[in-house]
Short mmCIF file of C-alpha atoms in Angstrom, two decimals:
data_model
loop_
_atom_site.label_atom_id
_atom_site.label_comp_id
_atom_site.label_asym_id
_atom_site.label_seq_id
_atom_site.Cartn_x
_atom_site.Cartn_y
_atom_site.Cartn_z
CA MET A 1 0.00 0.00 0.00
CA ASP A 2 1.39 3.38 -0.96
CA THR A 3 1.92 6.04 1.70
CA LYS A 4 -0.51 8.33 -0.11
CA ILE A 5 -3.90 6.66 -0.38
CA SER A 6 -7.37 8.00 -0.90
CA LEU A 7 -9.76 7.85 2.03
CA ASP A 8 -13.41 7.80 1.04
CA LEU A 9 -15.42 8.52 4.18
CA PRO A 10 -17.26 6.84 5.70
CA LEU A 11 -14.92 3.85 5.51
CA SER A 12 -16.37 0.49 4.60
CA LYS A 13 -15.57 -2.43 6.87
CA GLU A 14 -13.45 -3.99 4.13
CA ARG A 15 -11.48 -0.79 3.59
CA LEU A 16 -10.92 -0.38 7.34
CA ASN A 17 -9.60 -3.94 7.58
CA GLU A 18 -7.30 -3.31 4.63
CA ILE A 19 -5.85 -0.18 6.26
CA ASN A 20 -5.42 -1.91 9.63
CA THR A 21 -3.64 -4.85 8.00
CA HIS A 22 -1.14 -2.41 6.55
CA LEU A 23 -0.74 -0.19 9.63
CA SER A 24 -0.26 -3.16 11.96
CA THR A 25 3.17 -3.73 10.42
CA GLN A 26 4.26 -0.09 10.68
CA THR A 27 6.17 1.77 13.39
CA PRO A 28 4.38 4.50 15.38
CA GLU A 29 6.25 7.16 13.38
CA GLU A 30 5.13 5.57 10.10
CA ILE A 31 1.53 5.36 11.29
CA LEU A 32 1.59 9.03 12.29
CA LYS A 33 3.19 10.00 8.96
CA TRP A 34 0.49 8.08 7.12
CA ALA A 35 -2.22 9.84 9.12
CA VAL A 36 -0.77 13.31 8.54
CA ASP A 37 -0.59 12.62 4.80
CA ASN A 38 -3.98 10.98 4.39
CA ILE A 39 -6.52 11.97 7.03
CA PRO A 40 -8.27 15.36 6.82
CA GLY A 41 -9.48 17.16 9.95
CA LEU A 42 -6.91 15.38 12.12
CA TYR A 43 -6.45 16.43 15.77
CA GLN A 44 -4.81 14.86 18.81
CA THR A 45 -6.84 14.47 22.00
CA THR A 46 -4.58 14.22 25.01
CA ALA A 47 -4.53 14.36 28.80
CA PHE A 48 -0.72 14.48 28.55
CA GLY A 49 -0.13 10.89 29.58
CA LEU A 50 3.02 9.12 28.43
CA THR A 51 1.54 7.83 25.16
CA GLY A 52 0.21 11.25 24.22
CA LEU A 53 3.53 12.89 25.04
CA VAL A 54 5.44 10.41 22.88
CA ALA A 55 3.05 11.05 19.98
CA ILE A 56 3.46 14.82 20.39
CA ASP A 57 7.23 14.48 20.27
CA MET A 58 7.18 12.14 17.26
CA LEU A 59 4.86 14.46 15.33
CA SER A 60 7.15 17.42 16.02
CA LYS A 61 9.88 15.53 14.11
CA ILE A 62 7.61 14.34 11.30
CA THR A 63 6.01 17.61 10.27
CA THR A 64 6.35 21.34 10.81
CA SER A 65 2.54 21.57 11.07
CA PRO A 66 1.52 18.88 13.57
CA PRO A 67 -2.17 18.22 14.26
CA PRO A 68 -3.54 20.64 16.89
CA LEU A 69 -4.05 19.34 20.43
CA ILE A 70 -7.38 19.08 22.26
CA PHE A 71 -7.14 19.00 26.06
CA LEU A 72 -10.34 18.22 27.96
CA ASP A 73 -9.93 20.04 31.25
CA THR A 74 -12.21 18.21 33.68
CA LEU A 75 -11.36 20.84 36.33
CA TYR A 76 -10.24 17.98 38.60
CA HIS A 77 -6.75 17.32 37.23
CA PHE A 78 -3.73 17.26 39.53
CA ARG A 79 -1.72 20.46 39.89
CA GLU A 80 1.21 18.58 38.35
CA THR A 81 -0.85 17.88 35.23
CA TYR A 82 -1.58 21.57 34.71
CA GLU A 83 2.13 22.31 35.17
CA LEU A 84 2.93 19.70 32.51
CA VAL A 85 0.55 21.40 30.08
CA GLU A 86 2.58 24.58 30.41
CA ASP A 87 5.84 22.65 29.90
CA VAL A 88 4.50 21.11 26.68
CA LYS A 89 3.33 24.48 25.38
CA ALA A 90 6.81 25.89 26.00
CA ARG A 91 8.59 22.94 24.34
CA TYR A 92 6.45 22.34 21.24
CA SER A 93 4.97 24.84 18.82
CA VAL A 94 1.62 23.11 18.41
CA PRO A 95 -1.81 24.75 18.74
CA LEU A 96 -3.65 23.76 21.93
CA HIS A 97 -7.43 23.92 22.35
CA VAL A 98 -8.70 23.60 25.93
CA TYR A 99 -12.33 22.61 26.54
CA LYS A 100 -14.00 22.60 29.97
CA PRO A 101 -17.44 21.45 31.13
CA GLU A 102 -20.05 23.67 29.52
CA GLY A 103 -20.68 26.90 31.42
CA CYS A 104 -18.03 26.17 34.07
CA LEU A 105 -14.66 27.84 34.50
CA ASP A 106 -13.68 26.21 37.78
CA VAL A 107 -14.66 23.56 40.32
CA LYS A 108 -16.81 25.99 42.31
CA GLN A 109 -19.02 26.76 39.32
CA PHE A 110 -19.23 23.09 38.35
CA GLU A 111 -20.31 21.96 41.82
CA GLU A 112 -22.79 24.81 42.21
CA LYS A 113 -24.38 23.68 38.96
CA HIS A 114 -24.17 19.89 39.28
CA GLY A 115 -23.52 19.13 42.95
CA GLU A 116 -20.49 17.95 44.88
CA ARG A 117 -18.73 14.61 44.30
CA LEU A 118 -20.79 13.84 41.22
CA TRP A 119 -18.24 11.16 40.26
CA GLU A 120 -19.53 9.18 43.26
CA THR A 121 -23.25 9.88 43.03
CA ASP A 122 -23.63 9.57 39.24
CA GLU A 123 -20.48 8.40 37.52
CA ASP A 124 -21.90 8.18 34.00
CA THR A 125 -23.28 11.70 34.13
CA TYR A 126 -19.95 12.95 35.49
CA ASP A 127 -18.13 11.36 32.54
CA PHE A 128 -20.62 12.90 30.15
CA LEU A 129 -20.28 16.38 31.63
CA VAL A 130 -16.49 16.56 31.91
CA LYS A 131 -15.40 14.53 28.89
CA VAL A 132 -18.03 13.39 26.42
CA GLU A 133 -19.92 16.68 26.03
CA PRO A 134 -16.78 18.88 25.91
CA ALA A 135 -15.27 16.49 23.34
CA ARG A 136 -18.36 16.64 21.14
CA ARG A 137 -18.37 20.42 21.44
CA ALA A 138 -14.70 20.56 20.48
CA TYR A 139 -15.20 18.25 17.50
CA GLU A 140 -18.11 20.35 16.26
CA ASP A 141 -16.38 23.69 16.81
CA LEU A 142 -13.13 22.60 15.17
CA GLY A 143 -14.50 20.39 12.41
CA VAL A 144 -12.71 17.30 13.73
CA LYS A 145 -12.88 14.24 11.47
CA ALA A 146 -10.25 12.09 13.19
CA VAL A 147 -8.36 12.05 16.48
CA ILE A 148 -5.03 10.62 17.58
CA THR A 149 -5.45 8.83 20.91
CA GLY A 150 -3.07 7.48 23.54
CA ARG A 151 -4.73 4.07 23.82
CA ARG A 152 -2.60 0.91 23.83
CA ALA A 153 -3.36 -2.82 23.82
CA SER A 154 -0.97 -3.37 26.75
CA GLN A 155 -3.31 -1.33 28.97
CA GLY A 156 -5.63 -4.34 28.96
CA ALA A 157 -9.38 -4.53 29.63
CA ASP A 158 -11.35 -2.98 26.75
CA ARG A 159 -8.11 -2.08 24.97
CA ALA A 160 -6.58 -5.57 24.73
CA SER A 161 -7.78 -6.15 21.15
CA LEU A 162 -7.04 -2.62 19.98
CA LYS A 163 -6.39 -1.95 16.28
CA PRO A 164 -4.38 0.98 14.87
CA LEU A 165 -7.48 2.60 13.31
CA GLU A 166 -11.05 2.55 14.61
CA VAL A 167 -14.33 4.13 13.56
CA ASP A 168 -16.87 4.94 16.26
CA SER A 169 -20.65 5.02 15.86
CA THR A 170 -20.59 8.68 14.78
CA GLY A 171 -18.09 8.05 11.98
CA LEU A 172 -15.19 9.64 13.90
CA LEU A 173 -11.83 8.04 13.07
CA LYS A 174 -9.65 7.14 16.05
CA LEU A 175 -5.96 6.54 15.38
CA ASN A 176 -3.96 4.58 17.95
CA PRO A 177 -0.36 4.93 16.69
CA LEU A 178 1.29 3.37 19.75
CA PHE A 179 -1.22 0.55 20.13
CA GLN A 180 1.59 -2.06 20.23
CA TRP A 181 3.87 -0.29 22.72
CA ASN A 182 4.05 -1.04 26.44
CA PHE A 183 4.78 1.16 29.44
CA HIS A 184 8.52 0.41 29.46
CA LEU A 185 8.94 1.37 25.79
CA LEU A 186 7.22 4.68 26.51
CA GLU A 187 9.49 5.39 29.47
CA TRP A 188 12.52 4.56 27.35
CA TYR A 189 11.45 6.96 24.58
CA ILE A 190 10.63 9.74 27.06
CA LYS A 191 14.06 9.43 28.67
CA GLU A 192 16.01 9.11 25.39
CA ASN A 193 14.33 12.17 23.85
CA ASN A 194 14.08 14.29 27.00
CA VAL A 195 10.31 14.62 26.64
CA PRO A 196 8.49 16.49 29.46
CA ARG A 197 6.58 14.10 31.74
CA ASN A 198 4.24 14.29 34.72
CA LYS A 199 6.14 14.59 38.02
CA LEU A 200 3.59 12.26 39.63
CA LEU A 201 5.18 9.36 37.73
CA ASP A 202 8.14 9.69 40.09
CA GLN A 203 5.81 9.35 43.10
CA GLY A 204 4.33 5.92 42.42
CA TYR A 205 1.68 6.80 39.83
CA ARG A 206 1.71 5.15 36.40
CA SER A 207 -1.49 6.45 34.80
CA VAL A 208 -2.73 9.88 35.83
CA GLY A 209 -6.31 11.12 35.55
CA ASP A 210 -8.49 13.16 37.90
CA TRP A 211 -7.15 13.52 41.44
CA HIS A 212 -10.26 11.95 42.98
CA SER A 213 -10.01 8.72 40.97
CA THR A 214 -6.24 8.14 40.68
CA VAL A 215 -4.10 6.29 43.22
CA LYS A 216 -0.56 4.96 43.31
CA VAL A 217 0.12 1.41 42.17
CA VAL A 218 2.36 -1.24 43.68
CA GLU A 219 5.00 -3.30 41.91
CA GLY A 220 3.48 -5.88 39.60
CA GLN A 221 0.11 -4.17 39.20
CA ASP A 222 -1.30 -3.22 35.82
CA GLU A 223 -0.35 0.34 34.89
CA ARG A 224 -4.00 1.46 34.93
CA ALA A 225 -4.77 -0.27 38.23
CA GLY A 226 -4.49 3.12 39.90
CA ARG A 227 -7.40 4.48 37.86
CA TRP A 228 -10.89 4.08 39.39
CA ALA A 229 -9.54 1.74 42.09
CA GLY A 230 -12.22 -0.49 43.59
CA LYS A 231 -14.59 0.01 40.66
CA GLU A 232 -15.45 -2.14 37.66
CA LYS A 233 -14.81 0.82 35.41
CA THR A 234 -11.87 0.53 32.98
CA GLU A 235 -12.45 3.43 30.58
CA CYS A 236 -12.42 7.16 31.31
CA GLY A 237 -15.75 7.74 29.58
CA LEU A 238 -14.38 9.54 26.54
CA HIS A 239 -14.00 6.29 24.61
CA LYS A 240 -17.35 4.78 25.59
CA ASP A 241 -19.91 4.54 22.82
CA TYR A 242 -22.53 6.76 24.43
CA PHE A 243 -24.49 6.97 21.20
CA SER A 244 -25.11 3.19 21.20
CA MET A 245 -25.86 3.21 24.92
CA LYS A 246 -28.41 5.99 24.53
CA ALA A 247 -29.96 4.34 21.46
CA GLN A 248 -30.53 1.12 23.41
CA ALA A 249 -31.96 3.06 26.35
CA LYS A 250 -34.28 4.95 24.00
CA VAL A 251 -35.76 1.71 22.63
CA ALA A 252 -36.45 0.40 26.15
CA ALA A 253 -37.88 3.74 27.29
CA GLY A 254 -40.18 3.85 24.26
CA ALA A 255 -41.64 0.44 25.06
CA PHE A 256 -42.24 1.38 28.70
CA GLU A 257 -43.75 4.70 27.63
CA HIS A 258 -46.44 2.97 25.53
CA LEU A 259 -47.12 0.52 28.33
CA GLY A 260 -47.24 3.33 30.89
CA ASP A 261 -49.70 5.33 28.79
CA ALA A 262 -52.16 2.41 28.75
CA VAL A 263 -51.71 1.62 32.44
CA LEU A 264 -52.13 5.30 33.35
CA GLY A 265 -55.44 5.53 31.49
CA LEU A 266 -56.74 2.37 33.17
CA SER A 267 -55.62 3.52 36.62
CA VAL A 268 -57.27 6.93 36.32
CA THR A 269 -60.48 5.34 35.01
CA ASN A 270 -60.58 3.03 38.03
CA LEU A 271 -59.92 5.99 40.32
CA LEU A 272 -62.85 7.93 38.83
CA VAL A 273 -65.14 4.92 39.28
CA ASP A 274 -64.13 4.81 42.93
CA MET A 275 -64.56 8.54 43.46
CA TYR A 276 -67.73 9.09 41.41
CA PRO A 277 -69.83 5.90 41.17
CA GLY A 278 -72.42 6.16 38.41
CA LEU A 279 -70.49 8.80 36.44
CA HIS A 280 -71.51 8.69 32.76
CA VAL A 281 -68.97 7.83 30.07
CA GLY A 282 -69.00 11.28 28.44
CA PRO A 283 -68.11 13.32 31.53
CA SER A 284 -65.74 10.58 32.68
CA THR A 285 -63.81 10.81 29.41
CA LYS A 286 -63.51 14.59 29.74
CA ILE A 287 -62.34 14.35 33.34
CA ARG A 288 -59.78 11.68 32.49
CA ALA A 289 -58.42 13.81 29.63
CA LEU A 290 -57.89 16.71 32.04
CA VAL A 291 -56.26 14.51 34.67
CA VAL A 292 -53.74 12.85 32.35
CA GLY A 293 -52.84 16.04 30.46
CA ASN A 294 -49.14 16.66 29.81
CA ALA A 295 -48.96 19.50 32.33
CA THR A 296 -50.18 17.26 35.17
CA LEU A 297 -47.80 14.45 34.23
CA ALA A 298 -44.89 16.85 33.82
CA GLU A 299 -45.55 18.40 37.25
CA ILE A 300 -45.46 14.97 38.90
CA SER A 301 -42.35 13.99 36.94
CA LEU A 302 -40.53 17.09 38.13
CA LYS A 303 -41.82 16.76 41.70
CA TYR A 304 -40.42 13.25 41.93
CA LYS A 305 -37.19 14.24 40.10
CA LEU A 306 -37.67 11.32 37.74
CA PRO A 307 -34.97 12.41 35.24
CA ILE A 308 -32.46 12.15 38.09
CA ARG A 309 -33.88 8.93 39.52
CA LEU A 310 -33.89 7.31 36.10
CA ARG A 311 -30.22 8.35 35.72
CA LEU A 312 -30.73 10.18 32.46
CA HIS A 313 -27.69 11.82 30.95
CA HIS A 314 -27.19 15.51 31.51
CA ALA A 315 -27.89 16.40 27.91
CA GLN A 316 -31.27 14.70 28.15
CA ALA A 317 -32.02 16.39 31.49
CA ILE A 318 -31.44 19.83 29.92
CA THR A 319 -33.99 19.02 27.21
CA LEU A 320 -36.43 17.64 29.77
CA ARG A 321 -36.46 20.81 31.84
CA ALA A 322 -37.51 22.76 28.76
CA SER A 323 -40.20 20.35 27.56
CA THR A 324 -43.48 19.60 29.30
CA HIS A 325 -44.24 16.97 26.66
CA ILE A 326 -41.02 15.04 27.27
CA GLN A 327 -41.42 15.29 31.04
CA ALA A 328 -44.83 13.67 30.62
CA ASP A 329 -43.23 10.90 28.55
CA VAL A 330 -40.72 10.30 31.34
CA LEU A 331 -43.54 9.75 33.85
CA GLU A 332 -45.30 7.35 31.48
CA SER A 333 -42.03 5.42 31.04
CA PHE A 334 -41.65 5.23 34.82
CA ILE A 335 -45.22 3.98 35.23
CA GLY A 336 -44.62 1.38 32.50
CA GLY A 337 -41.49 0.16 34.26
CA LEU A 338 -43.26 0.02 37.63
CA TYR A 339 -46.12 -1.98 36.11
CA HIS A 340 -43.66 -4.34 34.40
CA GLU A 341 -41.82 -5.03 37.65
CA GLN A 342 -44.56 -4.89 40.31
CA GLY A 343 -47.95 -5.07 38.59
CA LEU A 344 -51.09 -2.93 38.41
CA LYS A 345 -51.80 -2.84 42.15
CA ALA A 346 -48.42 -1.26 42.90
CA VAL A 347 -49.03 1.35 40.20
CA GLN A 348 -52.47 2.23 41.56
CA ASN A 349 -51.22 2.36 45.15
CA TRP A 350 -48.70 4.97 44.03
CA LEU A 351 -50.88 6.91 41.57
CA ASN A 352 -54.22 7.15 43.38
CA PRO A 353 -53.12 9.55 46.14
CA LEU A 354 -51.24 11.60 43.55
CA PHE A 355 -54.10 11.96 41.10
CA ARG A 356 -57.01 12.31 43.53
CA PRO A 357 -56.63 16.13 43.89
CA TYR A 358 -56.34 16.50 40.11
CA ALA A 359 -59.42 14.33 39.60
CA THR A 360 -61.38 16.45 42.10
CA ALA A 361 -60.39 19.67 40.31
CA ALA A 362 -61.18 18.20 36.88
CA TYR A 363 -64.58 16.97 38.09
CA ARG A 364 -65.50 20.47 39.24
CA ILE A 365 -64.42 21.97 35.91
CA VAL A 366 -66.51 19.51 33.90
CA ARG A 367 -69.57 20.19 36.08
CA VAL A 368 -69.16 23.92 35.40
CA GLN A 369 -68.90 23.21 31.68
CA HIS A 370 -72.19 21.34 31.86
CA GLY A 371 -73.83 24.17 33.84
CA LEU A 372 -74.21 22.08 37.01
CA PRO A 373 -73.69 23.35 40.56
CA LEU A 374 -70.52 22.35 42.39
CA LEU A 375 -70.75 19.48 44.85
CA ALA A 376 -68.83 18.80 48.00
CA SER A 377 -65.69 16.72 47.58
CA PRO A 378 -66.59 13.03 47.30
CA SER A 379 -65.84 10.64 50.12
CA PRO A 380 -63.17 8.16 49.10
CA SER A 381 -64.25 4.55 48.79
CA PRO A 382 -62.53 2.10 51.17
CA ARG A 383 -60.51 0.40 48.43
CA SER A 384 -59.12 3.71 47.12
CA LEU A 385 -57.73 4.88 50.46
CA GLN A 386 -53.94 4.81 50.32
CA THR A 387 -51.10 6.38 52.25
CA PRO A 388 -49.96 9.52 50.38
CA PRO A 389 -46.64 8.90 48.62
CA GLU A 390 -43.51 10.53 49.96
CA LEU A 391 -42.08 13.68 48.42
CA ALA A 392 -45.44 14.72 46.99
CA SER A 393 -47.69 17.56 48.07
CA ALA A 394 -51.27 18.21 47.00
CA PRO A 395 -51.26 20.13 43.71
CA THR A 396 -53.11 23.34 43.06
CA PRO A 397 -56.32 22.78 41.06
CA MET A 398 -55.56 23.37 37.39
CA THR A 399 -57.46 23.38 34.10
CA THR A 400 -56.71 23.21 30.39
CA ILE A 401 -59.95 24.64 28.95
CA GLY A 402 -60.04 28.16 27.45
CA HIS A 403 -59.30 30.78 30.08
CA LEU A 404 -61.78 33.29 28.69
CA ALA A 405 -64.65 30.79 28.49
CA LEU A 406 -64.13 29.58 32.04
CA PHE A 407 -63.71 33.14 33.33
CA ASN A 408 -67.02 34.19 31.76
CA GLN A 409 -68.77 31.08 33.11
CA LYS A 410 -67.60 31.79 36.65
CA LEU A 411 -68.70 35.43 36.51
CA GLN A 412 -72.09 34.62 35.00
CA LYS A 413 -72.85 32.20 37.82
CA ALA A 414 -71.75 34.80 40.36
CA ASP A 415 -73.92 37.43 38.61
CA CYS A 416 -71.01 39.90 38.39
CA THR A 417 -70.67 42.80 35.97
CA VAL A 418 -67.63 42.71 33.68
CA GLU A 419 -65.97 45.59 31.85
CA TRP A 420 -63.11 45.25 29.34
CA ILE A 421 -60.97 48.37 28.85
CA TYR A 422 -58.79 48.29 25.71
CA SER A 423 -55.69 50.27 24.85
CA ASP A 424 -53.07 50.21 22.10
CA THR A 425 -50.30 51.37 24.43
CA PRO A 426 -48.63 49.63 27.40
CA GLU A 427 -49.98 50.38 30.83
CA ALA A 428 -49.72 48.36 34.01
CA GLY A 429 -47.00 45.74 34.07
CA THR A 430 -44.48 47.74 32.03
CA ASP A 431 -41.82 50.28 32.72
CA GLY A 432 -43.68 52.94 30.75
CA LYS A 433 -41.29 52.52 27.84
CA GLY A 434 -43.01 49.59 26.20
CA THR A 435 -40.92 46.93 27.94
CA ALA A 436 -42.52 44.02 29.76
CA GLU A 437 -41.30 42.63 33.07
CA ASP A 438 -39.57 39.83 31.17
CA GLY A 439 -37.63 42.36 29.11
CA THR A 440 -39.53 41.82 25.86
CA SER A 441 -41.07 44.58 23.78
CA ARG A 442 -44.77 45.15 24.29
CA ARG A 443 -45.30 47.59 21.43
CA GLY A 444 -46.82 46.39 18.20
CA THR A 445 -45.92 47.28 14.63
CA LYS A 446 -47.96 48.49 11.69
CA THR A 447 -48.28 44.92 10.44
CA THR A 448 -48.48 43.18 13.82
CA PRO A 449 -50.59 45.19 16.27
CA VAL A 450 -50.61 44.50 19.98
CA TRP A 451 -53.75 45.00 22.05
CA TYR A 452 -53.78 45.67 25.77
CA VAL A 453 -56.81 45.13 27.97
CA ARG A 454 -57.77 45.37 31.62
CA VAL A 455 -60.73 43.49 33.01
CA LEU A 456 -62.84 45.04 35.77
CA VAL A 457 -65.21 42.86 37.78
CA SER A 458 -67.83 44.91 39.62
CA GLY A 459 -65.46 47.89 39.38
CA GLU A 460 -62.37 46.03 40.66
CA VAL A 461 -59.38 45.33 38.39
CA TYR A 462 -59.01 41.56 38.17
CA GLY A 463 -56.25 41.34 35.58
CA SER A 464 -54.62 42.65 32.43
CA GLY A 465 -53.31 41.04 29.27
CA ARG A 466 -51.92 41.62 25.83
CA GLY A 467 -52.20 39.89 22.47
CA ASN A 468 -52.14 40.35 18.72
CA THR A 469 -55.95 40.27 18.73
CA LYS A 470 -58.50 41.59 21.19
CA LYS A 471 -59.61 38.05 21.99
CA ALA A 472 -56.05 36.93 22.70
CA ALA A 473 -55.57 39.89 25.02
CA ARG A 474 -58.85 39.09 26.81
CA ASN A 475 -57.77 35.47 27.19
CA GLU A 476 -54.53 36.54 28.89
CA ALA A 477 -56.40 38.91 31.19
CA ALA A 478 -58.91 36.16 31.97
CA LYS A 479 -56.06 33.86 32.98
CA VAL A 480 -54.88 36.44 35.51
CA GLY A 481 -58.45 36.93 36.70
CA LEU A 482 -58.93 33.21 37.24
CA GLU A 483 -55.80 33.07 39.35
CA LYS A 484 -57.17 35.94 41.44
CA MET A 485 -60.26 33.80 41.94
CA GLY A 486 -58.13 30.84 43.07
CA ILE A 487 -58.31 28.86 39.82
CA PHE A 488 -54.91 28.23 38.29
CA VAL A 489 -54.36 27.36 34.64
CA TRP A 490 -51.63 26.08 32.37
#
């Protein structure tokens, strides 16, 4: 195989095998030279371990434009590691890109955001936050197509069958130029070429990572025995296939979500039969729809911190906080899993106390819709009495029907007079300059007008609202008015 070959990405399995057959017979310098000549978008990811340092030194002798370095600063490296970074920068003229956990400059910010000792309480999420996410961000920012790693077969565990070139599930090429070298060869090269090295290696350490998960090793132990001592873990997290892991989890979650949706509907139906014997199908269907609405499910999901309890990755948790729909799906998945493991009775024992207040509120709303007077809260049947679940508090009655319609219904029954006062300029709730409390503009344009309205009930201001139509403005004001009357909406 010639040194200069064409790489058509993505690589087929046959082509990858062909390249690995060739590279397996080459020296590390020859592998690196091949990569520099043939692979576009090539970078070197390094934590400045011995293998990475040897590769940096070799590349400095192969080319005047070595691949840039990517250093993932977990914020928990040893002081000696940070000192080594400065030594390498002074010795080699190679660009260095440093990436830290998103939104965090130091340990204090990280722990304020994610909690202390996260590596103990949620190891996978810790790996994701300090290595996987920053690496993905770096690859996207820099246009990385391939990375040079410091992985070697002699490190054992998942690396024992290592090949010189790998392709992960995202199509990223991973080059392992020193895959055949052992620890003693690395030490020999470092000494012969006067390459900077971590001072901790002189203090009994052989593989250096974060300070909280690295210990000294004794004679005869594997070189990575000092990493994650006492745990089954063998990889730092960066080289795990998180995409495959998440894909498998997504399939399982989807199955439980469908199961949970069916079980939830059945459980709420049984609850309504217990609470309101003789309730007709039509009203029962409306009540059930209100009870199992996304907002209710999302509120319970958040109250029970299900994304945390289900050990979702941080990236998923960020999305969950912003999405009522997905939060509802999480609760349905949880219910499906509970049913799968413990059966319907366990699900109902947990759900009935949670949903009873929502069912009561929904029942009252449906009675109002049908023009019927409100009734006293029903007495629970003996078989529906359960101990309230921990961590939950009774929710505020909520409704999903139109705010304006419900507002008008309530006032008509109370025989109150209503007055709507319109304006095309901001009034209450602004700074007088057309800026809302949330900082957004409240002034309309020639093509998109904005209406402002205040609603007076028997002479008293009950609320104000704005919208691009008079009806939309009234609906917003009605929402505020309902809250003043003790009826909360979503």
